[in-house]
Short mmCIF file of C-alpha atoms and ligand atoms in Angstrom, two decimals:
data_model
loop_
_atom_site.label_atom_id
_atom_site.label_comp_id
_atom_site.label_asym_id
_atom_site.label_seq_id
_atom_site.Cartn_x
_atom_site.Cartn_y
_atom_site.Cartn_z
CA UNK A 19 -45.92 117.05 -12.05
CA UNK A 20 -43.50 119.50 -13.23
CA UNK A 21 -43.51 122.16 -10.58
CA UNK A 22 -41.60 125.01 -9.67
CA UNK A 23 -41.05 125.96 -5.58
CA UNK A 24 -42.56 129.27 -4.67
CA UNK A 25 -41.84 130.53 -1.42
CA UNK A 26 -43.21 133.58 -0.16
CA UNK A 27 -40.29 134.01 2.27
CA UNK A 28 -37.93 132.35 0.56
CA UNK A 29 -35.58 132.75 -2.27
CA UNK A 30 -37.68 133.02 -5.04
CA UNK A 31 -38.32 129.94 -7.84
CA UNK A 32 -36.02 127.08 -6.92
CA UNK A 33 -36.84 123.24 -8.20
CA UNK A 34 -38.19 121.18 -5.82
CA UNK A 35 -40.37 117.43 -6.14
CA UNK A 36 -42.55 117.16 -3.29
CA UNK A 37 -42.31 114.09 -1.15
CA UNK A 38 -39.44 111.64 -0.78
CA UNK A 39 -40.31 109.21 -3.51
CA UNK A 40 -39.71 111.64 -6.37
CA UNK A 41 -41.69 112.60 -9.48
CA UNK A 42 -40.97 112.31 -13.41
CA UNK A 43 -42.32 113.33 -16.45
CA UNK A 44 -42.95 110.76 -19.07
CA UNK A 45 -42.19 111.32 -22.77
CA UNK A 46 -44.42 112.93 -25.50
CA UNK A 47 -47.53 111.94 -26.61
CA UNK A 48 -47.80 111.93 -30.39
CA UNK A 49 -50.19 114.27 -31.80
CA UNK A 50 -52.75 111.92 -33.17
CA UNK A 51 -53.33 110.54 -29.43
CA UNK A 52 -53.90 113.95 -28.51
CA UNK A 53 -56.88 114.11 -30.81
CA UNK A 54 -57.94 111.13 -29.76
CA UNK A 55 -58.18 112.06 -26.13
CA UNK A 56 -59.68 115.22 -26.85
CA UNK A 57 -62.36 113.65 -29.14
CA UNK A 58 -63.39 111.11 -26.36
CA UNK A 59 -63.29 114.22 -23.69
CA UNK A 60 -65.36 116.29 -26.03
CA UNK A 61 -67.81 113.35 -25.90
CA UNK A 62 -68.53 112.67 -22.56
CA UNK A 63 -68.69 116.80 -21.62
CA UNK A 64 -69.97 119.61 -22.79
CA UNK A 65 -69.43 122.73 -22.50
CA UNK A 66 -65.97 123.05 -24.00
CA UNK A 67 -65.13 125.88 -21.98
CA UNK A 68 -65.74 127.12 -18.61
CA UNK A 69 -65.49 125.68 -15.66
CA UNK A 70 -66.47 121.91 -15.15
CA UNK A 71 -68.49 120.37 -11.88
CA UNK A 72 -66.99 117.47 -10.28
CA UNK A 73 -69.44 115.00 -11.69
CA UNK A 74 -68.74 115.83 -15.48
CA UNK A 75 -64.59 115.37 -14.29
CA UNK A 76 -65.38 112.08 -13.13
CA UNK A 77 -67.52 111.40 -16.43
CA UNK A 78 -64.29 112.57 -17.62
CA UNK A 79 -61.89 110.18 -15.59
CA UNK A 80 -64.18 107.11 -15.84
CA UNK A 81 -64.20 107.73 -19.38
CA UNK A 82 -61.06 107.91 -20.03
CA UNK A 83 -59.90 104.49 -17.24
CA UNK A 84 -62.05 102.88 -19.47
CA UNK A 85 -60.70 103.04 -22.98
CA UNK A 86 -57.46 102.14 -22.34
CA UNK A 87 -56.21 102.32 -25.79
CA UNK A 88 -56.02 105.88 -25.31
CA UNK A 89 -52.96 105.70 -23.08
CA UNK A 90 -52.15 101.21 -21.57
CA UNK A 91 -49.45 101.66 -24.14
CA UNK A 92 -47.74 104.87 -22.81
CA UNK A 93 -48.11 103.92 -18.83
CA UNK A 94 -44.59 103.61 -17.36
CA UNK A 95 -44.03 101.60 -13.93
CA UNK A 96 -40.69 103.32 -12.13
CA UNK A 97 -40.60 102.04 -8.48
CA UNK A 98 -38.18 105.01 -7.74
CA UNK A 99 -40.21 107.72 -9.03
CA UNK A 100 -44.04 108.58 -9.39
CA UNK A 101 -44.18 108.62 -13.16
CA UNK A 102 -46.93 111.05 -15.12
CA UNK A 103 -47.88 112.00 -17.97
CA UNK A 104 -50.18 114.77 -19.40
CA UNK A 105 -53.16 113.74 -21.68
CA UNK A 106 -54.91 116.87 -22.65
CA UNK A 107 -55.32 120.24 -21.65
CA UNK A 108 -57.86 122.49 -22.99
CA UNK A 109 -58.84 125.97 -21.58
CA UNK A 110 -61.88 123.80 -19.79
CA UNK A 111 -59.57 121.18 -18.15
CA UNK A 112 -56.49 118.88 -18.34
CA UNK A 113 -56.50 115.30 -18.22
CA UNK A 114 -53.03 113.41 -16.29
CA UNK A 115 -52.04 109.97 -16.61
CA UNK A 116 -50.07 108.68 -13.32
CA UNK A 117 -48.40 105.28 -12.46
CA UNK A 118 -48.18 104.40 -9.05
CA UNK A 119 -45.94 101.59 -7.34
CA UNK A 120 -45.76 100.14 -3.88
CA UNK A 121 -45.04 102.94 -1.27
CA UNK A 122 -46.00 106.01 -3.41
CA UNK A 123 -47.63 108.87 -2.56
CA UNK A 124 -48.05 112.39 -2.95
CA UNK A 125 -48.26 114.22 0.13
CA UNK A 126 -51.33 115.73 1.52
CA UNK A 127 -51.97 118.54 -1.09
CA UNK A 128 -54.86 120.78 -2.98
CA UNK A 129 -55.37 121.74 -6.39
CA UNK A 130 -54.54 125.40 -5.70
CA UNK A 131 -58.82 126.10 -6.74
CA UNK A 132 -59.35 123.69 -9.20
CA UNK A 133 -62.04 120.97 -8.74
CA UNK A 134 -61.09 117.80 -10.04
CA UNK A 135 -61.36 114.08 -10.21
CA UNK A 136 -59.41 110.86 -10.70
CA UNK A 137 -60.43 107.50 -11.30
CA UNK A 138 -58.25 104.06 -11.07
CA UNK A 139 -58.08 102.69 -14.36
CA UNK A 140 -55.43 99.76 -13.16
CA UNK A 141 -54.38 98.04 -9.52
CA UNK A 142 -56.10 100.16 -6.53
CA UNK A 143 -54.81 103.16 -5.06
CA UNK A 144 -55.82 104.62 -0.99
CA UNK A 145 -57.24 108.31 -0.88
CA UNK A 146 -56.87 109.92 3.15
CA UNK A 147 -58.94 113.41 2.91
CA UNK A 148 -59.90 116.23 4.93
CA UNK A 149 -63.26 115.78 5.44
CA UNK A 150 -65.34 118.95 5.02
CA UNK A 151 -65.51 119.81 8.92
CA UNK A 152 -62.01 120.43 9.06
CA UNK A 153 -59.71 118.83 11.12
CA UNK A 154 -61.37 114.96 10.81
CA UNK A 155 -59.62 113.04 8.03
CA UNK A 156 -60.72 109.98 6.78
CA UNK A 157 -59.76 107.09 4.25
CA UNK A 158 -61.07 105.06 1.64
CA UNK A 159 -59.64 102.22 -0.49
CA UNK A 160 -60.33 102.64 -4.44
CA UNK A 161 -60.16 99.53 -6.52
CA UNK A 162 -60.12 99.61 -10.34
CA UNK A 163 -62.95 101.36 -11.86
CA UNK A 164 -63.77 103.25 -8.81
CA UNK A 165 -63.44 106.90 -9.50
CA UNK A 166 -64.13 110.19 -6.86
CA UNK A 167 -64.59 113.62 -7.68
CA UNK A 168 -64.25 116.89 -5.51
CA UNK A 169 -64.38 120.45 -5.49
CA UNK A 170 -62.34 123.10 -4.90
CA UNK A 171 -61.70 123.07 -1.30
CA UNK A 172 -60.39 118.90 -0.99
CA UNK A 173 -57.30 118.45 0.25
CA UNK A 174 -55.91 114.99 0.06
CA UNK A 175 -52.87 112.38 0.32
CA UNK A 176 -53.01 109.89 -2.62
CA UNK A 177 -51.12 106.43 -1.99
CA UNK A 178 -50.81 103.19 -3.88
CA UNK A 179 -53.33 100.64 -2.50
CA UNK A 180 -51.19 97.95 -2.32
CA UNK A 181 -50.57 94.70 -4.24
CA UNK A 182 -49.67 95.44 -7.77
CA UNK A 183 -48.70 98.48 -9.73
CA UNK A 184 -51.45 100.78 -10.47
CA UNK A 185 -52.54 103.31 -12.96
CA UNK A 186 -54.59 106.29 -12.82
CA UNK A 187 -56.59 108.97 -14.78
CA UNK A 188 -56.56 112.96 -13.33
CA UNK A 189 -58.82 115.26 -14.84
CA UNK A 190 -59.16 118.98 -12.99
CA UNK A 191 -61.15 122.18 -13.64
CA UNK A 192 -59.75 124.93 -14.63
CA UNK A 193 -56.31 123.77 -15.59
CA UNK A 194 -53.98 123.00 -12.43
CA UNK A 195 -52.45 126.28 -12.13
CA UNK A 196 -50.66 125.98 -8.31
CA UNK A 197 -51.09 123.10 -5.89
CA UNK A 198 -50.78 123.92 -2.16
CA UNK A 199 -48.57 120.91 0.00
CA UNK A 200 -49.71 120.87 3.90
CA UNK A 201 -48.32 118.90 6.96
CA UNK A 202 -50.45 117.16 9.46
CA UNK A 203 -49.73 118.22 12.77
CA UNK A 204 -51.54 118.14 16.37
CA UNK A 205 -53.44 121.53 15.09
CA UNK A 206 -54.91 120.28 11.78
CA UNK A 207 -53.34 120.20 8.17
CA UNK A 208 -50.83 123.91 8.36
CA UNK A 209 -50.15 124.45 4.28
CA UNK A 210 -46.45 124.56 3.79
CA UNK A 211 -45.33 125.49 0.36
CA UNK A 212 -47.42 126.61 -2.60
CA UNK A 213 -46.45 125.28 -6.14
CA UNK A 214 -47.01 127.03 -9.25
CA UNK A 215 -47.38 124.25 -12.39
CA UNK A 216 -44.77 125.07 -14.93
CA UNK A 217 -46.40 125.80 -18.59
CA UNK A 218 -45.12 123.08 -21.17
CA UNK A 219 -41.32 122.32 -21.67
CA UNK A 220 -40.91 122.28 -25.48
CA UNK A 221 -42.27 119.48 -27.44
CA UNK A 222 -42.42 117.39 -24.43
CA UNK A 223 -44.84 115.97 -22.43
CA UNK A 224 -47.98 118.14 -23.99
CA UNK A 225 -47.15 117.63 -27.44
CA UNK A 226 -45.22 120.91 -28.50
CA UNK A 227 -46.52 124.46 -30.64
CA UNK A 228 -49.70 123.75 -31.60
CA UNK A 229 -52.03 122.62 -28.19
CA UNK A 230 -54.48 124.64 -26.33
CA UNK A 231 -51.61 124.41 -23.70
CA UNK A 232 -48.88 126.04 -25.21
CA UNK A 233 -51.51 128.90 -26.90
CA UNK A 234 -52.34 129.98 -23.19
CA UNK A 235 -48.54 129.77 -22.55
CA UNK A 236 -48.13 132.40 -25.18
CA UNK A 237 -50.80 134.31 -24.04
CA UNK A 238 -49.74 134.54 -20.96
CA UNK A 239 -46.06 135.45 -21.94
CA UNK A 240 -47.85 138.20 -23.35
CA UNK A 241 -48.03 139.85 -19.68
CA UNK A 242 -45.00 140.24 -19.58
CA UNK A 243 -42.35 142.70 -17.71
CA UNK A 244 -42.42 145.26 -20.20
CA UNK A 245 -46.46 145.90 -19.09
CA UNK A 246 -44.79 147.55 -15.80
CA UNK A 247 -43.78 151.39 -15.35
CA UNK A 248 -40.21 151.76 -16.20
CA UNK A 249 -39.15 153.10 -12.92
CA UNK A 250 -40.58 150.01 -10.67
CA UNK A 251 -37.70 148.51 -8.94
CA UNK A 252 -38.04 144.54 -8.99
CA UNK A 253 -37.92 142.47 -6.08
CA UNK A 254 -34.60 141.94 -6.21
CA UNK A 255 -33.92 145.50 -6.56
CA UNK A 256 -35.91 146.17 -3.71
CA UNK A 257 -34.16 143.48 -1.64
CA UNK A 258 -30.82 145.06 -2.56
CA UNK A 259 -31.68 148.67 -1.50
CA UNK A 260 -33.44 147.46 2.24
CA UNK A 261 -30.54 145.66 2.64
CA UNK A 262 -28.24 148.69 1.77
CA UNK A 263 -29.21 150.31 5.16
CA UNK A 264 -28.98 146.98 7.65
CA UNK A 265 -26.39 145.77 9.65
CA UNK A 266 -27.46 142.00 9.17
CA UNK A 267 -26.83 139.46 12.20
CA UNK A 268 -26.15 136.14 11.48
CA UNK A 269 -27.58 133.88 14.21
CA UNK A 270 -25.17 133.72 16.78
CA UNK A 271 -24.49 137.44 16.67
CA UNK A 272 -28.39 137.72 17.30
CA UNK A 273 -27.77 135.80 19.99
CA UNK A 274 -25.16 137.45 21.29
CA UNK A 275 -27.18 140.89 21.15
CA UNK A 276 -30.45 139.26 22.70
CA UNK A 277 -27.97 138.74 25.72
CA UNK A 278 -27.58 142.59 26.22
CA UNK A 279 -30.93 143.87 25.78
CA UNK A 280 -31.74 143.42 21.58
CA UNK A 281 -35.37 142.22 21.18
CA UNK A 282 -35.84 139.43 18.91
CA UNK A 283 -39.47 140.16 16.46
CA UNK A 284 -40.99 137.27 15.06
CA UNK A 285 -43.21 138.23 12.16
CA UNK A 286 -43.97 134.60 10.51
CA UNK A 287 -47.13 133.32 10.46
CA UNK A 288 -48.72 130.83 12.55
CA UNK A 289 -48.66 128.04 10.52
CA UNK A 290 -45.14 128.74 9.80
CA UNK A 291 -44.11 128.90 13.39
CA UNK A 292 -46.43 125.63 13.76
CA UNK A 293 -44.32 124.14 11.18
CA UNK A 294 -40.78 125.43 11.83
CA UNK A 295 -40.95 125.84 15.77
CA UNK A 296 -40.23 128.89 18.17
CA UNK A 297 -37.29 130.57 19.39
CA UNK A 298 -37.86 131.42 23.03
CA UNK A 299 -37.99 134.98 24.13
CA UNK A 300 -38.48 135.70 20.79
CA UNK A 301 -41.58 138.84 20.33
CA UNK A 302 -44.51 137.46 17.75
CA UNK A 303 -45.77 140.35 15.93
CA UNK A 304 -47.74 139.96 12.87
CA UNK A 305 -46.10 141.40 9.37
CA UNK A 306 -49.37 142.87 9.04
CA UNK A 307 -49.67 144.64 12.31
CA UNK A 308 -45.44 145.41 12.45
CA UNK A 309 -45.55 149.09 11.57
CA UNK A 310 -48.16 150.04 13.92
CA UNK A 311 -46.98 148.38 16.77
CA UNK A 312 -43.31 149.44 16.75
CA UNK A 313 -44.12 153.25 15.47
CA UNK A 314 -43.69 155.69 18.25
CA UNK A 315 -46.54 157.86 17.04
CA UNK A 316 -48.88 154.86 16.17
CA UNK A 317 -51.75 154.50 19.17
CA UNK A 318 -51.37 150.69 18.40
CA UNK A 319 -47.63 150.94 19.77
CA UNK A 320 -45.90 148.49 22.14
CA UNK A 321 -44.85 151.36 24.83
CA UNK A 322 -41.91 149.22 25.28
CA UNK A 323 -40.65 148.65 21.97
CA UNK A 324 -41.75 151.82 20.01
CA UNK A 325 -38.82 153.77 20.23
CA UNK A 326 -36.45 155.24 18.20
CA UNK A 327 -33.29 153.21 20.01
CA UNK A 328 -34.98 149.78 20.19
CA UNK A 329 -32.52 147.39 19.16
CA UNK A 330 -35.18 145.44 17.12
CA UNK A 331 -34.25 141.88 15.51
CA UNK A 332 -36.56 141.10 12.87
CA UNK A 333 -36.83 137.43 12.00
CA UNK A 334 -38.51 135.41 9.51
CA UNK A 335 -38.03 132.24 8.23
CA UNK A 336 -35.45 132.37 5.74
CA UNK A 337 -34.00 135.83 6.31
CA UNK A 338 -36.01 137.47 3.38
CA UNK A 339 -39.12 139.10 4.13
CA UNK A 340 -37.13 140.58 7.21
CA UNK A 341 -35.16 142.51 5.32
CA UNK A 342 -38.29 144.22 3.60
CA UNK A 343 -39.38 144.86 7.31
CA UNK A 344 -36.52 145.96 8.67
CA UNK A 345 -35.70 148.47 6.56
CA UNK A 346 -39.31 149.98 6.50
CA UNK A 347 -38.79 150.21 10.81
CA UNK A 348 -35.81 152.25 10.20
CA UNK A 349 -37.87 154.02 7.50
CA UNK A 350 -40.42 155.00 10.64
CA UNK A 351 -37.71 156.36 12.48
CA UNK A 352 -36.16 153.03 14.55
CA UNK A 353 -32.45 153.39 13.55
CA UNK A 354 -30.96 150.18 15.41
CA UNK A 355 -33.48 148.00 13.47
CA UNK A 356 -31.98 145.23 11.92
CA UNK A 357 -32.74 141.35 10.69
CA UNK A 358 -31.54 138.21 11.35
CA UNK A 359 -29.12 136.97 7.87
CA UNK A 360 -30.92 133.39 7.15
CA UNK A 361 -34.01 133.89 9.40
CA UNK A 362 -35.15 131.34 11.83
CA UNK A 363 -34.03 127.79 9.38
CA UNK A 364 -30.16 129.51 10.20
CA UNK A 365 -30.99 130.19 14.37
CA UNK A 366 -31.87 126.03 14.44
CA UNK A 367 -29.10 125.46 11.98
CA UNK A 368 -26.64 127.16 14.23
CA UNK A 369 -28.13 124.84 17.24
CA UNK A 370 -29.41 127.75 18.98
CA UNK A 371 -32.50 127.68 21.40
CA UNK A 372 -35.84 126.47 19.89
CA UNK A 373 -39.11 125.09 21.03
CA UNK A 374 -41.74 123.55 19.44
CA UNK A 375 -44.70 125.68 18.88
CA UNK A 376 -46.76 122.82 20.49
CA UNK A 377 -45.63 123.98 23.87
CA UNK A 378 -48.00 126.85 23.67
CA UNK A 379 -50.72 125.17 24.05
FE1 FE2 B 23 -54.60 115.59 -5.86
#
């Protein structure tokens, strides 16, 4: 699907297509196939509006495999990208059609809250899934005409089944808004990046001005930046001033300073450092706990770090986030605070020490 990368330590929206086998948008469907659709969706569900269960989205997937007039003519096979193509959206639920080819996949993913459902309307396609305990994933092979349905929670890894190319219908509840990509690792799935679904792209894809889509486009438009108080910086603003105060290290200037006595403060996440790896030495302290370890006053402190000439290296992953923290520690009063310039992705650029988070255990 369309999608746009955002990363909450990162750079802000950048393009990105999950997975290595790529992902396109197919061309326009006309407007009288729209109707179409939406007259056989409005058929097989009611209501119109609100959010629908998993069994009326596979009514909805089924329904749509099985009158292939609605889209056999509009299906095309790439085998160098995933190819898609969106059906119908309505403020109750949208309605994908995807071609799959030998090899292709998704990555494991959710559907950022949405329930949903999809249903093989050509060739067979392979689901692996978290099952509901957790960390125990399982399999199952879906031949044409075989259809499953899940709620919000599933997280799943969608292949082709083998043999020929296949087809397949998508329906989820509410609307895909965001979709959620995760890596398997020896702790479980660890969510990775979190996608926001872009709105429609002109009279592409979801048939242009006048679709349910591009009305809650508009409407959402209307929330715009001119809703905030005049006076809020913006992010980038905000990035800009922190910044102002630091004396940024890039890696192997960190490294340099951890050699005469500068502490290194690791505030990602878990299943970031799960992800990423470790550098060792380095201090893990929460974002959310930061302040109230490292303020002198704060009966939470770290004796050993609290103080006012702790040479404190803040890291993060991408050298973003840190910043933010950084400049809030010298805010409290620790003047030699500072951040590492491209967070933990430039330390294992610049081949300095890292381990694998895995060696905790
Ligand atoms: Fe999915």
């Amino acid at each position: 699907m369309s999608l746009a990368t955002v990363r909450p330590d990162g750079a802000g929206a950048q393009r990105q297509v999950p997975g290595g086998a790529g992902l396109t948008q197919g061309r326009g469907v006309s407007p009288e196939r729209q109707r179409a659709v939406a007259e056989v969706l409005h058929g097989l569900v009611r209501p119109r509006a609100g959010r629908l269960s998993p069994a009326q989205l596979r009514s909805v997937t089924l329904g749509i495999a099985g009158r292939g007039e609605l889209w056999a003519d509009l299906v095309v096979h790439d085998p160098d990208v995933r190819w898609y193509l969106p059906l119908h959206r309505s403020d109750a639920c949208d309605v994908w059609l995807l071609a799959w080819e030998r090899g292709q996949d998704t990555d494991w993913h959710d559907h950022g809250g949405s329930s949903g459902s999809f249903a093989v309307a050509e060739g067979s396609l392979a689901e692996q899934y978290r099952a509901a305990s957790g960390r125990r994933l399982g399999r199952r092979m879906l031949d044409t005409g075989a259809a499953v349905s899940f709620g919000p929670a599933h997280v799943h890894n969608v292949e082709h089944g083998g043999g020929g190319p296949a087809t397949s219908i998508h329906a989820y509840s509410p609307p895909l808004m965001a979709m959620t990509y995760y890596r398997p690792t020896g702790f479980g799935l660890i969510a990775t990046v979190t996608m926001a679904i872009d709105g429609p792209e002109g009279d592409r894809g979801r048939g242009g001005a006048d679709t349910a889509l591009a009305r809650a486009t508009a409407s959402v438009a209307g929330l715009s930046s001119d809703a905030l108080p005049a006076d809020a910086p913006g992010i980038d603003e905000l990035m800009a001033e922190a910044r102002s105060g630091l004396a940024r290290l890039r890696p192997e200037a960190a490294f340099a300073a951890l050699t005469d006595g500068a502490v290194l403060v690791d505030i990602r996440p878990l299943e970031q450092r799960i992800v990423e790896g470790e550098v060792p030495g380095a201090i893990v302290i929460g974002r959310n706990v930061l302040e109230w370890r490292l303020d002198p006053r704060s009966e939470a402190r770290i004796p050993a770090l609290a103080r006012a000439d702790a040479r404190i290296v803040v890291m993060c992953s991408q050298g973003y986030a840190s910043s933010l923290a950084a400049a809030t520690l010298r805010r409290i009063g620790l003047r030699e605070a500072t951040d590492l310039d491209g967070g933990f992705q430039a330390w294992k650029a610049a081949s300095l020490p890292t381990r694998p988070a895995e060696s905790l255990r």
